[in-house]
Structures are given as structure tokens and as C-alpha cells.
XYZ file of C-alpha atoms in Angstrom:
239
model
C -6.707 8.085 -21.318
C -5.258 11.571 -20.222
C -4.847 10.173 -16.808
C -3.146 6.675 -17.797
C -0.420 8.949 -20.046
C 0.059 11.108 -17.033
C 0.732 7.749 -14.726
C 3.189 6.397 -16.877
C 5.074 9.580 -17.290
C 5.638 9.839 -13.932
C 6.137 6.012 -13.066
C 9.320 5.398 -11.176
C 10.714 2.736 -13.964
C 11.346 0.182 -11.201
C 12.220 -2.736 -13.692
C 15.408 -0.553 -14.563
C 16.924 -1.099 -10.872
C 16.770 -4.217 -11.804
C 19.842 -6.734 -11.971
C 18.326 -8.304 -14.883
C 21.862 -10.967 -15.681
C 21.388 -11.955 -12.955
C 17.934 -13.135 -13.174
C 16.377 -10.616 -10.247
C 12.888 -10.693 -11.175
C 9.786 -8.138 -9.144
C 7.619 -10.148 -7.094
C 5.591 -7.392 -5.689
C 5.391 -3.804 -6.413
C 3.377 -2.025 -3.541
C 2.124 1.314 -4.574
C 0.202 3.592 -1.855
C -3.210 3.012 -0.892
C -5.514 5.759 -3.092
C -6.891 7.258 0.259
C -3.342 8.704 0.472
C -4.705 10.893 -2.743
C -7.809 11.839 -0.515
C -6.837 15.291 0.281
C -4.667 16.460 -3.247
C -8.476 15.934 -4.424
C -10.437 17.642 -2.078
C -7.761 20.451 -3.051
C -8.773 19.795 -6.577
C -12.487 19.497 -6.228
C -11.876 23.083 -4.105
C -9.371 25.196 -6.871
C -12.374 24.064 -9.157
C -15.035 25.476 -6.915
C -13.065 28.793 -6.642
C -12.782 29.248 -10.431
C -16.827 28.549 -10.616
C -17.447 30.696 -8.363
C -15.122 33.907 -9.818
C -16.612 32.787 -13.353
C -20.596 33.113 -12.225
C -20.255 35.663 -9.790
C -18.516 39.007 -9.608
C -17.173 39.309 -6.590
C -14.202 41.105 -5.373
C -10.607 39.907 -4.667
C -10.697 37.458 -8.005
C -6.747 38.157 -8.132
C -6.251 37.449 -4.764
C -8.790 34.082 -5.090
C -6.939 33.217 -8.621
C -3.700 33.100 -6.497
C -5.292 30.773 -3.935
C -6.471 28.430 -6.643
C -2.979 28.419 -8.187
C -1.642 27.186 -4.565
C -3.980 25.024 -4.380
C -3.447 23.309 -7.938
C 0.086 22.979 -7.331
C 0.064 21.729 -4.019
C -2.061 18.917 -5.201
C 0.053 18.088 -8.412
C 3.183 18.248 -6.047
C 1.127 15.595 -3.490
C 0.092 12.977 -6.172
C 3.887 12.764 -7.694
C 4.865 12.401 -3.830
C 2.884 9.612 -3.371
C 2.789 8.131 -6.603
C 6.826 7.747 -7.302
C 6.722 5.753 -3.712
C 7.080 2.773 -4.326
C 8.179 -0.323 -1.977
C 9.450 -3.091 -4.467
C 9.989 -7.027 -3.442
C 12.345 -9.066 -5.388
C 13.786 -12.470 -5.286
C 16.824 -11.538 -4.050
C 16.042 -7.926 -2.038
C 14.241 -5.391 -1.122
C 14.102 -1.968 -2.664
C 11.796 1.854 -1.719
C 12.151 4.065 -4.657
C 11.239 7.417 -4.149
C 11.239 11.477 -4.962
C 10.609 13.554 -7.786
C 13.244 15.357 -9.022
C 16.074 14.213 -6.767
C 15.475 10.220 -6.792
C 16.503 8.210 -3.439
C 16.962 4.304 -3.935
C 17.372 2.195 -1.271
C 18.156 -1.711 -1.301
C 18.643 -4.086 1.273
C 19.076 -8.164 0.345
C 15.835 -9.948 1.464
C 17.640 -12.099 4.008
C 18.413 -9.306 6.441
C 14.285 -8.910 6.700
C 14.013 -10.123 10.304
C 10.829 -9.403 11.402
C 7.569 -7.668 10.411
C 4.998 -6.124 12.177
C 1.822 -5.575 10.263
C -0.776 -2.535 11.803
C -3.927 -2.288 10.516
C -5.804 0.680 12.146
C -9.780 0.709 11.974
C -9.675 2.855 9.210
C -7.383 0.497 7.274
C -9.441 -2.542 8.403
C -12.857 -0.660 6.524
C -11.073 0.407 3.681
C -7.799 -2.127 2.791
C -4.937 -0.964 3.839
C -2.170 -1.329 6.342
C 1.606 0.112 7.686
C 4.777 -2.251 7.669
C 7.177 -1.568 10.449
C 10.579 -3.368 9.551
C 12.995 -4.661 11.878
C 16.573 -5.004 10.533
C 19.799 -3.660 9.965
C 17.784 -2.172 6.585
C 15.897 0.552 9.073
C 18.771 3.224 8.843
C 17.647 3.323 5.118
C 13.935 4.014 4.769
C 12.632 0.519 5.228
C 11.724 1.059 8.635
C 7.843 1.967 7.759
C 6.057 1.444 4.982
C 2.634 2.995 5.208
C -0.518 3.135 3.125
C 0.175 -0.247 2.040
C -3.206 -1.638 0.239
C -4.089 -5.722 0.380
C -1.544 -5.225 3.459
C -2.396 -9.264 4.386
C -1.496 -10.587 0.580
C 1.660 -8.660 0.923
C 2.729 -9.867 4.213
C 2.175 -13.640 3.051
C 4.510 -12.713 -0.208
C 7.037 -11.178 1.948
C 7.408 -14.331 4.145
C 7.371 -16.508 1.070
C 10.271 -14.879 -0.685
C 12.170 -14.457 2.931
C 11.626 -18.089 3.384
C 12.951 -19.490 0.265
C 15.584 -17.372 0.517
C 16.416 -18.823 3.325
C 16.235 -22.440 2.328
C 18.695 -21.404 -0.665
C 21.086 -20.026 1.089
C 21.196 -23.394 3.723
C 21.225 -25.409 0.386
C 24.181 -23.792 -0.874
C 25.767 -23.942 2.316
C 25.524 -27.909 2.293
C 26.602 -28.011 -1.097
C 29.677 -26.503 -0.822
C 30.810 -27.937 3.123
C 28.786 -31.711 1.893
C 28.540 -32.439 5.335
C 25.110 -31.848 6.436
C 22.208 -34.176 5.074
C 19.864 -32.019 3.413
C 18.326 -34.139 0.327
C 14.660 -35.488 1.151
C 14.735 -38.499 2.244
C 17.434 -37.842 5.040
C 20.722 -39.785 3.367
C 22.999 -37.278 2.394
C 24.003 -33.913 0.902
C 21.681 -32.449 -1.831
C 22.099 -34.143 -5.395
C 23.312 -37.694 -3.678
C 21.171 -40.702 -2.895
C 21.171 -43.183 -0.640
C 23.690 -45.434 -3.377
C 26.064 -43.090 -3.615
C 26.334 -42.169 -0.098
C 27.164 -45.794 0.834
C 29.287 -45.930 -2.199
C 31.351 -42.736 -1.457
C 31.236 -43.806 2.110
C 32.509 -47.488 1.757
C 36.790 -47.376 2.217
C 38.554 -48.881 -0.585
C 40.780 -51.752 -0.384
C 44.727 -50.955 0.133
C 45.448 -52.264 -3.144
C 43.017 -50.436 -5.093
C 44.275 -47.599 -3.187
C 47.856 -47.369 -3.952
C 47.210 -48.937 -7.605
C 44.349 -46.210 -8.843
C 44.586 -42.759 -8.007
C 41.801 -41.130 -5.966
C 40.247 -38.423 -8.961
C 39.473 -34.780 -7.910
C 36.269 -33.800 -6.768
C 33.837 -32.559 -9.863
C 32.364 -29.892 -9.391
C 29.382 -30.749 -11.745
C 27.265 -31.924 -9.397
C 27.325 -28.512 -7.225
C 26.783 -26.803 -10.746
C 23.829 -28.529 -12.315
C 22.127 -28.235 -8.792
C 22.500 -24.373 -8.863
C 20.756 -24.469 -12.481
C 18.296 -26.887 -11.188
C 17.840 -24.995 -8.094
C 17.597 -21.355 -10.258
C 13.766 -21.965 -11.980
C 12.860 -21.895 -8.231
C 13.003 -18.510 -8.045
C 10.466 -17.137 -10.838
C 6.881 -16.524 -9.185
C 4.645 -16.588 -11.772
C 1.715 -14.640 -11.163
């Protein structure tokens, strides 16, 4: 229980770097592999030896061994908050590493400008589940070029090119509904929102008469809206 308190005192709070009104929701958090807390442990495991050892035995130095241990302690604390306030966060609309202790560094790039991944998974990461994430984009300036110690490195690749991908196809959507001159619906007939009816309809000329005699209305822009809403429960990946 002492160990869960001490997590969440420490946890980076990602949800409040959150656009929240506008309905940005976390689709993966990565936190670092544990072998990255490997060695604050062995530092651990030693401090404790140390203090056995001037506790059993009297031997000489003890002040000079009680300073060691002290190093040693703090060193380790220092390397778990390190590791632990790292965090690599996925969204559905961009990317985001939080990290530091006392001085915090957020950086945030939109998902689209994710242009390619390359996944490395050394034999020691094959054996025990983990991987590094080497980013190419205009996003490598600000500390997305690599992402190491990333554990389940092969589920988080597929969610990465899920979220890039739909991003994608909503951003080509919302191009053809605002230019409405690309066919993009299903079946092929016309922009998103219109069937094959009102295509033929929209696309049949008027007689002369009607012409002069009823004015042509303004476009609505209804249709563009309610596809937006429809288009928005898209983007929650329930998991």
C-alpha cells in the first residue's frame, strides 16, 4: 500500500494536459519498462546490505560507510522519479512526453505530423518485452525523437498507426466537406452526407423559368454540421 501512495504522489497528472472541451481523450499512456528500475534496486538491495553489515559487525569506517549508503539511497530515489514521471502519452488528436521532477518539460506535437516509426527491439527487449521508438518528423527537435524502454512495444506500435490513420481519414473527410468536390461517401456517388438521389438532383440544371421565377437558396450549412457530430463518437477508443 506504501508503494501505491508513493506512485500516485509522484504521478505526472497527465489527464490535466488534457484539452478536455474539446473532447481530447488518452489512448495510450506508455510508462518505462520496469528493467529501467533494475539498477536504483540493486542500489537499494546494496545501501541495505551496508546497514546489515555496520549493525552485526563492528567494523571500522561506519561514518564513512553510513555516508556511502546515504549516496546510495538517494541516488536510487532520484532514478525511480526519473523514470517514473516519463511518460510518452497518445491522444486522439496528438502526441505528448511529459517529463522531470521538479522543473516539468511538456512537449506536444499533433498526431498527423507522425510520419514514420521505426520500432527496435534488441535481444534483450525481445526476452523480456520491451522496445525503443525512433520518430521521424518535424516533432524530433522536441523530445519525440526516441522513446526507449517502451514495454508491449508491438501493441503500441499498432495503436499508434490506428490513431495516425484515422486521423488521417478525418482530416480528408473534412477536406471534402468543406471544397464538396471530391466523392468520398461509400458507395462512390458523391461528397460525404449525399446519396446517389441527391447528387442527380443537385446535379440536374433547372429549367429557365424556374430559374428566373424562384430564387436559388443559400447553401445550409447543416449538413457539414451534423456530419462533424456524427463523425465526433469516432474518436473515443474504448478500452
Amino acid at each position: 500500500m506504501a508503494g501505491i501512495g508513493l506512485f500516485r504522489i509522484f504521478d505526472p497528472k497527465v489527464r490535466r494536459h488534457l484539452i478536455s472541451d474539446e473532447g481530447e481523450v488518452v489512448i495510450d499512456e506508455v510508462r518505462h519498462h520496469w528493467v529501467v528500475f533494475t539498477v536504483p534496486m540493486l542500489e537499494v538491495v546494496l545501501a541495505a546490505a551496508l546497514l546489515l553489515t555496520m549493525a552485526t559487525t563492528a567494523i571500522g569506517g561506519q561514518p564513512v560507510l553510513l555516508a556511502i549508503v546515504l549516496v546510495l539511497l538517494s541516488h536510487a530515489f532520484w532514478q525511480f522519479l526519473t523514470q517514473h514521471r516519463d511518460r510518452f502519452v497518445v491522444t486522439n488528436m496528438r502526441v505528448m512526453r511529459i517529463r522531470g521532477v521538479f522543473s516539468q518539460t511538456v512537449a506536444t506535437t499533433p498526431i498527423a505530423r507522425v510520419l514514420d516509426i521505426t520500432l527496435q527491439k534488441p535481444i534483450i527487449g525481445r526476452m523480456l518485452g520491451y522496445g525503443h521508438f525512433v520518430f521521424e518528423s518535424a516533432a524530433q527537435d522536441q523530445g519525440f525523437r526516441e522513446i526507449k524502454w517502451v514495454s508491449r512495444p508491438d501493441d503500441r506500435d499498432l495503436t499508434i498507426q490506428r490513431v495516425i490513420q484515422r486521423t488521417g481519414l478525418r482530416a480528408s473527410a473534412s477536406v471534402d466537406v468543406l471544397q464538396g468536390d471530391e466523392d468520398s461517401d461509400d458507395d462512390g456517388t458523391g461528397p460525404i452526407g449525399m446519396d446517389s438521389a441527391q447528387e442527380v438532383t443537385a446535379s440536374t440544371p433547372a429549367p429557365a423559368s424556374a430559374q428566373t421565377s424562384r430564387p436559388t437558396p443559400p447553401p445550409s450549412s447543416s449538413a457539414s454540421k451534423s456530419i462533424f457530430n456524427s463523425e465526433r463518437g469516432n474518436w473515443t477508443d474504448n478500452e
